[in-house]
Short mmCIF file of C-alpha atoms in Angstrom, two decimals:
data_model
loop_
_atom_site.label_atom_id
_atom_site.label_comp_id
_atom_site.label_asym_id
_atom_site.label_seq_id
_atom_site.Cartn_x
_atom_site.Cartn_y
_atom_site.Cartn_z
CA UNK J 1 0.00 0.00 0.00
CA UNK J 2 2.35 2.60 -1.55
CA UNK J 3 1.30 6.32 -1.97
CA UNK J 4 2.07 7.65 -5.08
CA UNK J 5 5.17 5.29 -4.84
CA UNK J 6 7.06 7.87 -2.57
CA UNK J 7 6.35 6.78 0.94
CA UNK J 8 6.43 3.53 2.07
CA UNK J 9 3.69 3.17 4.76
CA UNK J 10 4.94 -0.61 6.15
CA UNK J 11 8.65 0.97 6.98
CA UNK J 12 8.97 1.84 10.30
CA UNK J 13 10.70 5.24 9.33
CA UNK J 14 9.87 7.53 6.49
CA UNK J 15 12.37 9.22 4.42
CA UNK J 16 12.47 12.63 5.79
CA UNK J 17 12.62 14.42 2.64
CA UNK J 18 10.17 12.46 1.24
CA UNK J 19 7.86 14.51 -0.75
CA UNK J 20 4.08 14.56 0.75
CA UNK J 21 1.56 13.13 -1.36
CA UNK J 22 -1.30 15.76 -2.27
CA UNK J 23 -4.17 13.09 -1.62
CA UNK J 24 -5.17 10.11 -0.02
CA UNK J 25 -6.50 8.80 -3.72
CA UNK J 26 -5.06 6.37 -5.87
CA UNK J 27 -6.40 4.39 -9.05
CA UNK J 28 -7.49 1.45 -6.77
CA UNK J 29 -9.43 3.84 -4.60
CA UNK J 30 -10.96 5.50 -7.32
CA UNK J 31 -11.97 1.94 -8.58
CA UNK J 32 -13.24 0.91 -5.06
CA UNK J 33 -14.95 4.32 -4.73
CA UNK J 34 -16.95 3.60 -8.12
CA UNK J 35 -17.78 0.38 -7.01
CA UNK J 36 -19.23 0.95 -3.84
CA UNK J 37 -21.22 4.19 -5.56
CA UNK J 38 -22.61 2.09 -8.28
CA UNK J 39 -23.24 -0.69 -5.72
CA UNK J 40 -25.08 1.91 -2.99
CA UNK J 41 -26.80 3.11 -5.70
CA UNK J 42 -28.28 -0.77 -7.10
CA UNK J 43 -28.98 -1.29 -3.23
CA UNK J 44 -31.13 1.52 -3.03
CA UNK J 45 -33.25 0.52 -6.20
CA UNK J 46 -32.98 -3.03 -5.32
CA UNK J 47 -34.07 -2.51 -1.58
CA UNK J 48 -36.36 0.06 -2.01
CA UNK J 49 -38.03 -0.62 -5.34
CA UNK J 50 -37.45 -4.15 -6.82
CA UNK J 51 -37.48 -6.29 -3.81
CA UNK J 52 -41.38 -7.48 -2.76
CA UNK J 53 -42.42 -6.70 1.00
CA UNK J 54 -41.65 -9.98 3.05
CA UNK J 55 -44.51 -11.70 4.18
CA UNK J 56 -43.59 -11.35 8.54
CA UNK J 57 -41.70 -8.21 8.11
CA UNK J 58 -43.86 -6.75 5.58
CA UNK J 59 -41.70 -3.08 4.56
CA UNK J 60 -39.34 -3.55 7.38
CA UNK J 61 -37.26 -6.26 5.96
CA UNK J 62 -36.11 -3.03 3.44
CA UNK J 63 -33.91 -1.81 6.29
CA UNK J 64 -32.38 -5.36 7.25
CA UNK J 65 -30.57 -4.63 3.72
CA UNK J 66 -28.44 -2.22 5.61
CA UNK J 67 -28.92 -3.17 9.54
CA UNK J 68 -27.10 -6.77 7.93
CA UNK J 69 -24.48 -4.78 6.05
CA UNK J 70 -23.22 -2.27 8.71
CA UNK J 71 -23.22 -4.85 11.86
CA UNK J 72 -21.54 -7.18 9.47
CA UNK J 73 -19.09 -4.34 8.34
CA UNK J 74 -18.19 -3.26 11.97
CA UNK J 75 -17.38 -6.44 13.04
CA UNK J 76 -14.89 -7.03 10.25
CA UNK J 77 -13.34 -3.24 11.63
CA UNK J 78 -13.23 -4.59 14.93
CA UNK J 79 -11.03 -8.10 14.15
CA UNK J 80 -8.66 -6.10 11.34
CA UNK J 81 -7.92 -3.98 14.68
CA UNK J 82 -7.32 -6.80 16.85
CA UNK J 83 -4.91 -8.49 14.29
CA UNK J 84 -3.41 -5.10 13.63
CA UNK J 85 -2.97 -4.76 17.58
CA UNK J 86 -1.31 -7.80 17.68
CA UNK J 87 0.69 -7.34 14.57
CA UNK J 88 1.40 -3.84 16.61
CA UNK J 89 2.57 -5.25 19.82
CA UNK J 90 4.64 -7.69 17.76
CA UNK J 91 6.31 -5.74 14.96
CA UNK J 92 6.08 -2.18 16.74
CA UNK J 93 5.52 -0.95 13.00
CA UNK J 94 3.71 2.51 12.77
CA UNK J 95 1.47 0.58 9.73
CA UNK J 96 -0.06 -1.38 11.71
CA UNK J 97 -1.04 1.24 15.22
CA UNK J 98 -2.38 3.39 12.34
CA UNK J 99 -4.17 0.20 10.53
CA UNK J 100 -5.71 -0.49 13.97
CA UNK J 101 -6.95 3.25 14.63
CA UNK J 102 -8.47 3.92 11.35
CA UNK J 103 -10.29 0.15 11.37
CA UNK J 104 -11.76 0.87 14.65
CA UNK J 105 -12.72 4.63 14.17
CA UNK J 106 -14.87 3.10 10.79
CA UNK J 107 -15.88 0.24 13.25
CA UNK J 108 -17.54 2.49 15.24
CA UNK J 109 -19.20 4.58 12.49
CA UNK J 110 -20.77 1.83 11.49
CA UNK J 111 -22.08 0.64 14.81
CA UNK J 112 -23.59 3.79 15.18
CA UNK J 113 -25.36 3.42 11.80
CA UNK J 114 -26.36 -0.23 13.16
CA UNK J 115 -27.98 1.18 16.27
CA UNK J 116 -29.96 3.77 14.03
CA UNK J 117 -31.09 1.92 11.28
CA UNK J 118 -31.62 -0.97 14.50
CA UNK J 119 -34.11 1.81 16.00
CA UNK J 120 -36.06 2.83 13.25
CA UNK J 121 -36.73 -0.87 12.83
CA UNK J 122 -37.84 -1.00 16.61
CA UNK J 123 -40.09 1.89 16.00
CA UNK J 124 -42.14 0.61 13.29
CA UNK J 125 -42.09 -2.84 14.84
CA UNK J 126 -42.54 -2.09 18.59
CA UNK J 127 -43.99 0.63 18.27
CA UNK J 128 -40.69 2.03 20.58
CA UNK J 129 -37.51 3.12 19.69
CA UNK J 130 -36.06 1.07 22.11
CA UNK J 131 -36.27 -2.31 23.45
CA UNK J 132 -33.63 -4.37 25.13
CA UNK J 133 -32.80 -6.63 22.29
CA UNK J 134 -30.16 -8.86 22.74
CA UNK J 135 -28.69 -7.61 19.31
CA UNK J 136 -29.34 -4.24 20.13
CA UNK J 137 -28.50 -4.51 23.49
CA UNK J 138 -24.61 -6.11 22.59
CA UNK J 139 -24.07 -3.54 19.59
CA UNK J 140 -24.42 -0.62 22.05
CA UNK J 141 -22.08 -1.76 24.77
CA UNK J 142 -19.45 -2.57 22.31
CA UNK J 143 -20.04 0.52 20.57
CA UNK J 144 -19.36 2.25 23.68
CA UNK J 145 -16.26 0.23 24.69
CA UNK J 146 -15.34 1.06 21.05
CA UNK J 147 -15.42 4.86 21.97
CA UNK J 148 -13.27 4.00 24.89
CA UNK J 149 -10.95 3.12 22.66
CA UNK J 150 -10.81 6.04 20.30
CA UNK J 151 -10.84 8.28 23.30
CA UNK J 152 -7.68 6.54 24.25
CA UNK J 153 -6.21 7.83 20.88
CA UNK J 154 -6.63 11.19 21.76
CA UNK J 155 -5.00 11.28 24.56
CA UNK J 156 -2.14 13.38 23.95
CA UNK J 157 1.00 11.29 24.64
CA UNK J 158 4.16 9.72 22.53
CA UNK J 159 3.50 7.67 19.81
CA UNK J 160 4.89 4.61 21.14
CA UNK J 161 2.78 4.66 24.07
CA UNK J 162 -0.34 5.58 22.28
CA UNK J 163 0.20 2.58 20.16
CA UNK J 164 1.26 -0.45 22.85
CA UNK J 165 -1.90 0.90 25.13
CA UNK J 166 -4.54 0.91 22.02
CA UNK J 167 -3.20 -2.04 21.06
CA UNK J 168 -3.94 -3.46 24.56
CA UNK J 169 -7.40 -2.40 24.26
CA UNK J 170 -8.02 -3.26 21.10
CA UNK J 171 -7.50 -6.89 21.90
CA UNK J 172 -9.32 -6.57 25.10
CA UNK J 173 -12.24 -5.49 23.47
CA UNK J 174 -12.17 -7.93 20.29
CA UNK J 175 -11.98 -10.69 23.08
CA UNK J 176 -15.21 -9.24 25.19
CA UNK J 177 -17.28 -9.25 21.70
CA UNK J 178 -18.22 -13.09 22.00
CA UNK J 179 -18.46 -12.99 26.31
CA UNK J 180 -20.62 -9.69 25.95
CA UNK J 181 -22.99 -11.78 22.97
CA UNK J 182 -23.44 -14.65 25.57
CA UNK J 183 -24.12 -12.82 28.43
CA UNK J 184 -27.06 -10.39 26.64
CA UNK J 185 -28.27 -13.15 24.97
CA UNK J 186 -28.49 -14.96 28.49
CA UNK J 187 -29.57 -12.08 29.57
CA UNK J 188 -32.77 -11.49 27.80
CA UNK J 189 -33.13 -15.62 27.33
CA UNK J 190 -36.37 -15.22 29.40
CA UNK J 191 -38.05 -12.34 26.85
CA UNK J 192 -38.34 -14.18 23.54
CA UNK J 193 -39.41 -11.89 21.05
CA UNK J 194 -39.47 -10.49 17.59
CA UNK J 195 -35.49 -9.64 16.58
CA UNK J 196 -33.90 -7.89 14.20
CA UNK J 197 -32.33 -10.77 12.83
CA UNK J 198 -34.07 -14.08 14.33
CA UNK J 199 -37.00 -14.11 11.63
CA UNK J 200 -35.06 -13.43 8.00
CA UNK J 201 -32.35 -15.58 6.87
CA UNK J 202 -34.15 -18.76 5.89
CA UNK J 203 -37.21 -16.95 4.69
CA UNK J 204 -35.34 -14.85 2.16
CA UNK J 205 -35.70 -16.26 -1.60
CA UNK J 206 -34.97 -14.89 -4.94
CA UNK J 207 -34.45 -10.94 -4.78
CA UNK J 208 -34.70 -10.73 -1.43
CA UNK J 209 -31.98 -13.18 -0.74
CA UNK J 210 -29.96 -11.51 -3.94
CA UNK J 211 -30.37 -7.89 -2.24
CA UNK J 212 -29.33 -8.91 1.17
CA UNK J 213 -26.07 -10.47 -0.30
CA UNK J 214 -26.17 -7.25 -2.43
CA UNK J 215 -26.02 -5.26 0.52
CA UNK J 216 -23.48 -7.21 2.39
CA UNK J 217 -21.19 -6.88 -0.66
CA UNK J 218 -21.56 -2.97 -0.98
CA UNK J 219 -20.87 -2.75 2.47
CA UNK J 220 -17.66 -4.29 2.66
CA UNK J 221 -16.52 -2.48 -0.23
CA UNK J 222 -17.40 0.39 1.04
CA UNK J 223 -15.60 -0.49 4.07
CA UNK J 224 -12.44 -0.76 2.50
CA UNK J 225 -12.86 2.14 0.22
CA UNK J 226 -13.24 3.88 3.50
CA UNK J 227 -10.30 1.93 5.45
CA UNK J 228 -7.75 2.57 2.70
CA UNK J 229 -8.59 6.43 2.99
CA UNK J 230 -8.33 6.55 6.68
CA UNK J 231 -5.27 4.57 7.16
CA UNK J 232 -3.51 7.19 4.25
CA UNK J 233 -4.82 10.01 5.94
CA UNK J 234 -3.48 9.04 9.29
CA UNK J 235 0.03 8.34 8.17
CA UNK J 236 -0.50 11.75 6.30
CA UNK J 237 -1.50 13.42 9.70
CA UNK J 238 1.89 11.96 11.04
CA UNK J 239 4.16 12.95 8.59
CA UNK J 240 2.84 16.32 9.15
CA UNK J 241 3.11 16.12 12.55
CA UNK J 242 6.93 15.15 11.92
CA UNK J 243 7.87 18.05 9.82
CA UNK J 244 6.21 20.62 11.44
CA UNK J 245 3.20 23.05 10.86
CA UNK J 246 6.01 25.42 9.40
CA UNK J 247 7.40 22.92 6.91
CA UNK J 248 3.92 21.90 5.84
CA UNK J 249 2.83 25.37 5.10
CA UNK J 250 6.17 26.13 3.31
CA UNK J 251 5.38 23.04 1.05
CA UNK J 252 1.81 23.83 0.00
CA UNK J 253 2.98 27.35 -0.65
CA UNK J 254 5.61 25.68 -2.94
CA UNK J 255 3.09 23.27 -4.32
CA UNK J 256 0.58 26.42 -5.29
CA UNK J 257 3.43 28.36 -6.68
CA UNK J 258 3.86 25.58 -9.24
CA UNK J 259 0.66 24.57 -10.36
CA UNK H 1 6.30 -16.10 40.35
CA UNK H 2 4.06 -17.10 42.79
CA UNK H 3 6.08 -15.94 45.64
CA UNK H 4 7.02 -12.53 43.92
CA UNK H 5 3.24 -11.70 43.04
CA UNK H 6 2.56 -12.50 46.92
CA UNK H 7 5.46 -9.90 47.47
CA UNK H 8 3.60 -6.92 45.26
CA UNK H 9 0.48 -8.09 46.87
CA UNK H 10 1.52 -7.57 50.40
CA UNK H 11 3.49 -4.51 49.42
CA UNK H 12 0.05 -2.89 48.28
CA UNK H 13 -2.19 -4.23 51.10
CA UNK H 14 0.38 -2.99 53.60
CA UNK H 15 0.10 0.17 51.79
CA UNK H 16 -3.86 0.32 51.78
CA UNK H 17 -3.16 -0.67 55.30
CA UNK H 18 -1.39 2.20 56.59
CA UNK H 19 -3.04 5.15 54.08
CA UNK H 20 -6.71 3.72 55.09
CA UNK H 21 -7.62 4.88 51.52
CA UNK H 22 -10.31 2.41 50.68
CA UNK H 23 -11.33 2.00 54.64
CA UNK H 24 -11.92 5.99 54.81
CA UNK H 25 -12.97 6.85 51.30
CA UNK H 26 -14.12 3.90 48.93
CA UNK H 27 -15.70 2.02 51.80
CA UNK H 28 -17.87 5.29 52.68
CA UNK H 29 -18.92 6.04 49.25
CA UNK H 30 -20.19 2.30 48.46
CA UNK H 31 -22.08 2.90 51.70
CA UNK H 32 -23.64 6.77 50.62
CA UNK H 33 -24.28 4.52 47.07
CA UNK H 34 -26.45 2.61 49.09
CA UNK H 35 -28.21 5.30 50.58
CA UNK H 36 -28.38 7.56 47.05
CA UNK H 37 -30.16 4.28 45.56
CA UNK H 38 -32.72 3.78 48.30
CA UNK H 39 -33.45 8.04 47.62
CA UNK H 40 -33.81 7.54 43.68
CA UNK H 41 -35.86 4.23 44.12
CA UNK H 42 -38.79 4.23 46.52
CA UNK H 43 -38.08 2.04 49.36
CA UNK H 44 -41.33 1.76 50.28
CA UNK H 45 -42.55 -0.05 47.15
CA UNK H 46 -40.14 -3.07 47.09
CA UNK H 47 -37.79 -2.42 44.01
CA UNK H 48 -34.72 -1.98 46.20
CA UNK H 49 -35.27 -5.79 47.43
CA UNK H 50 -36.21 -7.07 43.95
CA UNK H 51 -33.20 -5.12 42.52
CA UNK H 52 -30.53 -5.68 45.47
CA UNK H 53 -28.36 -7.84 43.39
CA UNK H 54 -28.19 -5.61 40.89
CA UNK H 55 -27.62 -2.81 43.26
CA UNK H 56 -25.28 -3.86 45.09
CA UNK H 57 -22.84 -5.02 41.71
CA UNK H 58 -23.50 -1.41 40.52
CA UNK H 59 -22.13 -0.27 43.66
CA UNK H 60 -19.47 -2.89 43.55
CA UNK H 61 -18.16 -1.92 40.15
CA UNK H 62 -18.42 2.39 40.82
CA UNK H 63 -16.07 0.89 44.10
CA UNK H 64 -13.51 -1.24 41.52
CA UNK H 65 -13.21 1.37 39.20
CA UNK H 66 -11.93 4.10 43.05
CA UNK H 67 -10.14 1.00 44.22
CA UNK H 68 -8.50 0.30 40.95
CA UNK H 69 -7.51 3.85 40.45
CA UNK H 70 -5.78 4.08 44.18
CA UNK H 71 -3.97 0.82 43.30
CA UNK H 72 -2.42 1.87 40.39
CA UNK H 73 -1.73 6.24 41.26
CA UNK H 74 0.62 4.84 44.21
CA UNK H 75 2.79 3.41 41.68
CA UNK H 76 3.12 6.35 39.42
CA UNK H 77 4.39 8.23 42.50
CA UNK H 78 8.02 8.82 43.08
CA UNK H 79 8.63 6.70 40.11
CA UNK H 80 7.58 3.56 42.02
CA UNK H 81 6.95 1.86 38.67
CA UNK H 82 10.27 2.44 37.57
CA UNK H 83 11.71 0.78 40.56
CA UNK H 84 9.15 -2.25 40.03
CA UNK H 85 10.92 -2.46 36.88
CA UNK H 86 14.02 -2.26 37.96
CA UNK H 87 13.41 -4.94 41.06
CA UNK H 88 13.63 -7.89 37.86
CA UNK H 89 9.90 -8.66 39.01
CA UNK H 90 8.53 -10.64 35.83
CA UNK H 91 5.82 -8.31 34.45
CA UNK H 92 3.28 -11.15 35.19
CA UNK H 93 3.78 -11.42 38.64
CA UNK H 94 3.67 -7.88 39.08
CA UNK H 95 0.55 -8.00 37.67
CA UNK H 96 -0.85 -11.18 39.60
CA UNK H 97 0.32 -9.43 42.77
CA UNK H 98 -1.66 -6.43 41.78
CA UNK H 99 -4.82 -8.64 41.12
CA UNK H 100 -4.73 -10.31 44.07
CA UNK H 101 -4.15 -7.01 45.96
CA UNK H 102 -7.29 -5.44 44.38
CA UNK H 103 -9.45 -8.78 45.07
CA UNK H 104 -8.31 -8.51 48.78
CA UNK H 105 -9.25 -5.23 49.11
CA UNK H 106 -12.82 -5.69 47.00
CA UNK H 107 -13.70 -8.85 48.72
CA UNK H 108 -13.06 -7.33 51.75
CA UNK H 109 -15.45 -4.38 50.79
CA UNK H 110 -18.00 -6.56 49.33
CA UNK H 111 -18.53 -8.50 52.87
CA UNK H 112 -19.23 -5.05 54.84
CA UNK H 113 -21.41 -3.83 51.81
CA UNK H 114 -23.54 -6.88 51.86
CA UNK H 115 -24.23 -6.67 55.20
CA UNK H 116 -25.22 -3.12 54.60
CA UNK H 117 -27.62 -4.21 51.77
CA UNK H 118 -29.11 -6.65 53.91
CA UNK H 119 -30.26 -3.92 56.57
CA UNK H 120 -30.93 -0.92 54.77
CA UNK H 121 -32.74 -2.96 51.50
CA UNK H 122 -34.10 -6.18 54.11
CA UNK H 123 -33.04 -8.35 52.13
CA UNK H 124 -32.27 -11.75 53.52
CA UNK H 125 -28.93 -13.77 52.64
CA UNK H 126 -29.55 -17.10 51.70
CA UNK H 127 -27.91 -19.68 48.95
CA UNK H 128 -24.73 -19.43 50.36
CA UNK H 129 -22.76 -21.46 48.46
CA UNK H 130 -23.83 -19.64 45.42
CA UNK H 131 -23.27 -16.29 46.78
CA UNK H 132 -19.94 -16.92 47.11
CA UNK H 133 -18.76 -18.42 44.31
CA UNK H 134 -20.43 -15.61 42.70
CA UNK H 135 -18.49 -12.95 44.78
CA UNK H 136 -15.34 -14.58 44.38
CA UNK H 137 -15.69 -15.10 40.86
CA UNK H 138 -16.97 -11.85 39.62
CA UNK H 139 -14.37 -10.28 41.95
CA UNK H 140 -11.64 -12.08 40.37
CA UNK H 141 -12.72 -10.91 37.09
CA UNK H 142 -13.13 -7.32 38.12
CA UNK H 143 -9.60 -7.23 39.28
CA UNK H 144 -8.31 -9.07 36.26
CA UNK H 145 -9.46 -6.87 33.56
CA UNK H 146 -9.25 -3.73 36.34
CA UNK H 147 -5.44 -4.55 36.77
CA UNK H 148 -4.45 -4.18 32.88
CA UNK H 149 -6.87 -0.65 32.52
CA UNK H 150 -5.17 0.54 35.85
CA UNK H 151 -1.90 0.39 34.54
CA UNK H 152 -3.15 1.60 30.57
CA UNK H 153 -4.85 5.25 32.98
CA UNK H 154 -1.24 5.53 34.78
CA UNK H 155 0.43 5.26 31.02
CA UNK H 156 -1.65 7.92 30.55
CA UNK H 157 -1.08 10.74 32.46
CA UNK H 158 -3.90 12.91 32.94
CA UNK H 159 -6.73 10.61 31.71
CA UNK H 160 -8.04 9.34 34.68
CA UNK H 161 -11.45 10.14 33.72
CA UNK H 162 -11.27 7.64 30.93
CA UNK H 163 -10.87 4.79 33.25
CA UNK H 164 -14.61 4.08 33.79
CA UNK H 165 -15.11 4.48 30.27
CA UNK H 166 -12.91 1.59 28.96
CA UNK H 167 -13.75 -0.66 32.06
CA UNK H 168 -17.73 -0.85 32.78
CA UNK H 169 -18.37 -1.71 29.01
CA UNK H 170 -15.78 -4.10 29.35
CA UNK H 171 -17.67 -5.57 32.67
CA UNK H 172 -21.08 -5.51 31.30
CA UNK H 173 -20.72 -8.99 31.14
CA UNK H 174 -19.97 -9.39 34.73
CA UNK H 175 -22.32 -7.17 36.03
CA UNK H 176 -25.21 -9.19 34.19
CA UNK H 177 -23.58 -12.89 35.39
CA UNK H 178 -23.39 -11.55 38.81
CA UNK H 179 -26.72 -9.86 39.29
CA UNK H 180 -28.13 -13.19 37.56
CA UNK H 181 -26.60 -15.43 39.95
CA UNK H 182 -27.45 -13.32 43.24
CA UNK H 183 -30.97 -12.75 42.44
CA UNK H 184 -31.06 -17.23 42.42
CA UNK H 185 -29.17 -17.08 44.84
CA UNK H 186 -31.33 -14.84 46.91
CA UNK H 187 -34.19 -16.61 45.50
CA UNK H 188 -35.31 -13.39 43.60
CA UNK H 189 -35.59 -15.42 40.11
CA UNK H 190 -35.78 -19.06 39.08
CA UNK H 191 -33.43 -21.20 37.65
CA UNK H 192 -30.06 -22.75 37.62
CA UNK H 193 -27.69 -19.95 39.05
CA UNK H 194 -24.57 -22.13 38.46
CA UNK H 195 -23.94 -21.11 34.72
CA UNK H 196 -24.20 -17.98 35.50
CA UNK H 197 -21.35 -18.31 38.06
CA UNK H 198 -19.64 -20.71 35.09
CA UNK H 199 -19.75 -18.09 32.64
CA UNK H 200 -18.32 -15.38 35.41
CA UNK H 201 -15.67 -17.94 35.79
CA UNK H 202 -14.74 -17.51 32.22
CA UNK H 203 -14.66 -14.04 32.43
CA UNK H 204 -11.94 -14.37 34.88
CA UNK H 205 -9.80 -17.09 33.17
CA UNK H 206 -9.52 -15.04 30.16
CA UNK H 207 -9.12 -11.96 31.48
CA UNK H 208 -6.26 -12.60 33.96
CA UNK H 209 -4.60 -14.80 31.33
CA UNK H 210 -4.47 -11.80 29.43
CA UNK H 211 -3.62 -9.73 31.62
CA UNK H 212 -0.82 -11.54 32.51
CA UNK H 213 0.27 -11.49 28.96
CA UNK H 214 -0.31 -7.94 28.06
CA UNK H 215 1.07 -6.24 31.18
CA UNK H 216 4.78 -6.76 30.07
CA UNK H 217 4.32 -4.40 26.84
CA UNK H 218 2.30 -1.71 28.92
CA UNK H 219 5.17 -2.33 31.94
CA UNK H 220 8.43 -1.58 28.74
CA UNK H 221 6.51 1.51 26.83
CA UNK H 222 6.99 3.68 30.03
#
């Protein structure tokens, strides 16, 4: 994952006279990007338009095309963080504290999106925006042990140490996901009813079945459209950080005097 | 390992010991949480004894997070940690000594608090057996993944505040094993109590494993 070819993210050291790249895109990006526009885009006439109502859910089953997608997305975040946070610990490798981060910050969009799109559900189904749903239930307290982590980042402190202690919690949490499923699910063992997810998956046939998979698709290429971004924008934000606010504002006057 | 985490233990409980920290402030506060709960929930109309397992976790947990925070500020004092380091402790048993510090001090906390729930809430201890194996498990696990955030809020310097935030999610699970297994054991709900108690067993395991493993990379970074 080069940028522009100058800057080697996966070396532990950039070149200090490297010259910055301009922007985070590259032709893969741009061919990700069209995908997953062209993809949202399909979803949206697929989900909306195309698909019949489902015979339980009736209209509802139009948002499991994205509640599926996002939780599905989030938890893919939340492993590439762990693994990076190992790799971290392991290699000590900027690439991979950075990897971590930007995972985990899309991880956490995403869970927020699940929660929403999770409560509009409850509202037309329930009649309340809220119910404790296992699913619902376990998204939220991950989501906020997710902003525990990010909060971490900020935490203004050296690099090294901002790294080894995210990378801590970053397998801490990825480890709680399955205890904190078993427990809420325990948990609400005794209130059996209607979930977000317990009624679909065998039920789905033909274009239903073709748009969730749809959705799941767009999603994850979206993911990484997004993941690719973040992680180059972070090791921008370093580099920056490295040269100075002076150096970077000589540059882009140097850049504009060109162009 | 085992005689070198007993060292770090007794160095911290002789410390507790003579500051009276948790004895004059955390023990006091678990007992105003008491109080505070019985204010926000009508005592008169029977919630505090349905809810006094849950209750009394809460309180448990707002006490680990004060007790946690004590255990790990005297080491960043005087560059205490440094010398830890220095000492040729393995990382691991400074951490097991830590644990089993923090479980002495929380167990010891828990027995006056549940005496204090059982007069101020009525409530009436029964199911012994599965009281305690609750306590001692969900204590363990409290101090296990406790330990390894104590040491991540001392890393950071000035982010104490964040130490509630990245441990109660983290505990969720324990606070819903333990209030499970209390209310069968108090004979509050039905059903088997003992997977409950399994599951905070679990908990524990992996949390103290891990915490044994991770503390060496959080003990270098300083």
């Amino acid at each position: 994952m080069t940028i522009d070819g100058s800057v080697s993210p996966s070396g532990a050291v950039a070149p200090a006279r490297s010259p910055a790249p301009t922007s985070t895109s590259s032709r893969a990006t741009r061919i990700l990007g069209t995908v997953a526009l062209v993809g949202t885009a399909a979803l949206v006439v697929f989900g909306l338009w195309i698909t019949p109502p489902d015979a339980q859910l009736g209209e509802t089953i139009r948002i499991l095309y994205m509640h599926v997608p996002t939780v599905s997305a989030a938890y893919v975040a939340f492993i590439i963080t762990a693994v990076a946070s190992v790799a971290y610990l392991w290699k000590r490798t900027e690439f991979w504290d950075l990897l971590a981060a930007s995972s985990a910050e899309i991880g956490v969009l995403f869970f927020a999106l699940t929660i929403f799109n999770g409560m509009l559900w409850g509202r037309i189904t329930w009649g309340v925006f809220w119910r404790w749903e296992p699913r619902l239930t376990t998204t939220t307290v991950l989501f906020l042990t997710y902003l525990g982590y990010l909060a971490v980042r900020r935490v203004p402190t050296s690099t090294r140490t901002r790294g080894t202690v995210s990378a801590v919690i970053g397998i801490l949490a990825v480890v709680n996901i399955p205890i904190t499923h078993k427990a809420v699910d325990w948990w609400r063992g005794l209130h059996q009813e209607k979930t977000i997810f317990g009624t679909v998956d065998p039920e789905m046939q033909g274009t239903q079945l073709f748009t969730a998979y749809l959705g799941l698709t767009v999603f994850l290429v979206l993911f990484a459209w997004l993941l690719i971004h973040r992680f180059r924008l972070a090791w921008l934000t370093e580099r920056a950080e490295e040269q100075g606010l002076d150096a970077a504002i000589a540059e882009r006057r140097a850049e504009g005097s060109l162009s | 390992m085992i005689r070198d985490a007993a060292l770090v233990a007794s160095k911290d409980l002789r410390l507790e010991w003579r500051g009276r920290v948790g004895l004059g402030q955390v023990l006091p506060f678990a007992l105003l949480c008491v109080l505070l709960f019985a204010f926000a929930l009508d005592p008169d109309r029977g919630v505090l004894q349905r809810a006094t397992s849950g209750l009394f976790w809460m309180i448990v947990l707002f006490a680990a997070v004060l007790v946690v925070q004590r255990s790990f500020s005297v080491e960043g004092e005087d560059g205490v940690l440094d010398a830890l380091r220095l000492s040729g402790l393995a990382p691991a048993s400074v951490y097991l000594g830590k644990v089993a510090a923090i479980v002495v001090q929380l167990l010891a906390l828990e027995a006056l608090l549940l005496v204090a729930v059982a007069v101020l809430y009525d409530t009436t201890l029964r199911g012994w057996g599965l009281l305690l194996g609750t306590v001692l498990l969900a204590t363990l696990g409290i101090a296990g993944a406790g330990a390894t955030y104590g040491v991540v809020g001392l890393r950071l310097q000035g982010a104490e505040t964040l130490l509630p935030l990245l441990l109660l999610p983290l505990l969720a699970p324990v606070l819903i094993g333990a209030t499970r297994a209390g209310d069968v054991a108090l004979g509050r709900s039905a059903g088997p109590g003992w997977p409950w108690a399994a599951m905070l067993g679990i908990f524990a395991v992996v949390y103290v494993s891990l915490g044994a493993i991770l503390f060496r990379p959080l003990m270098e970074d300083l």
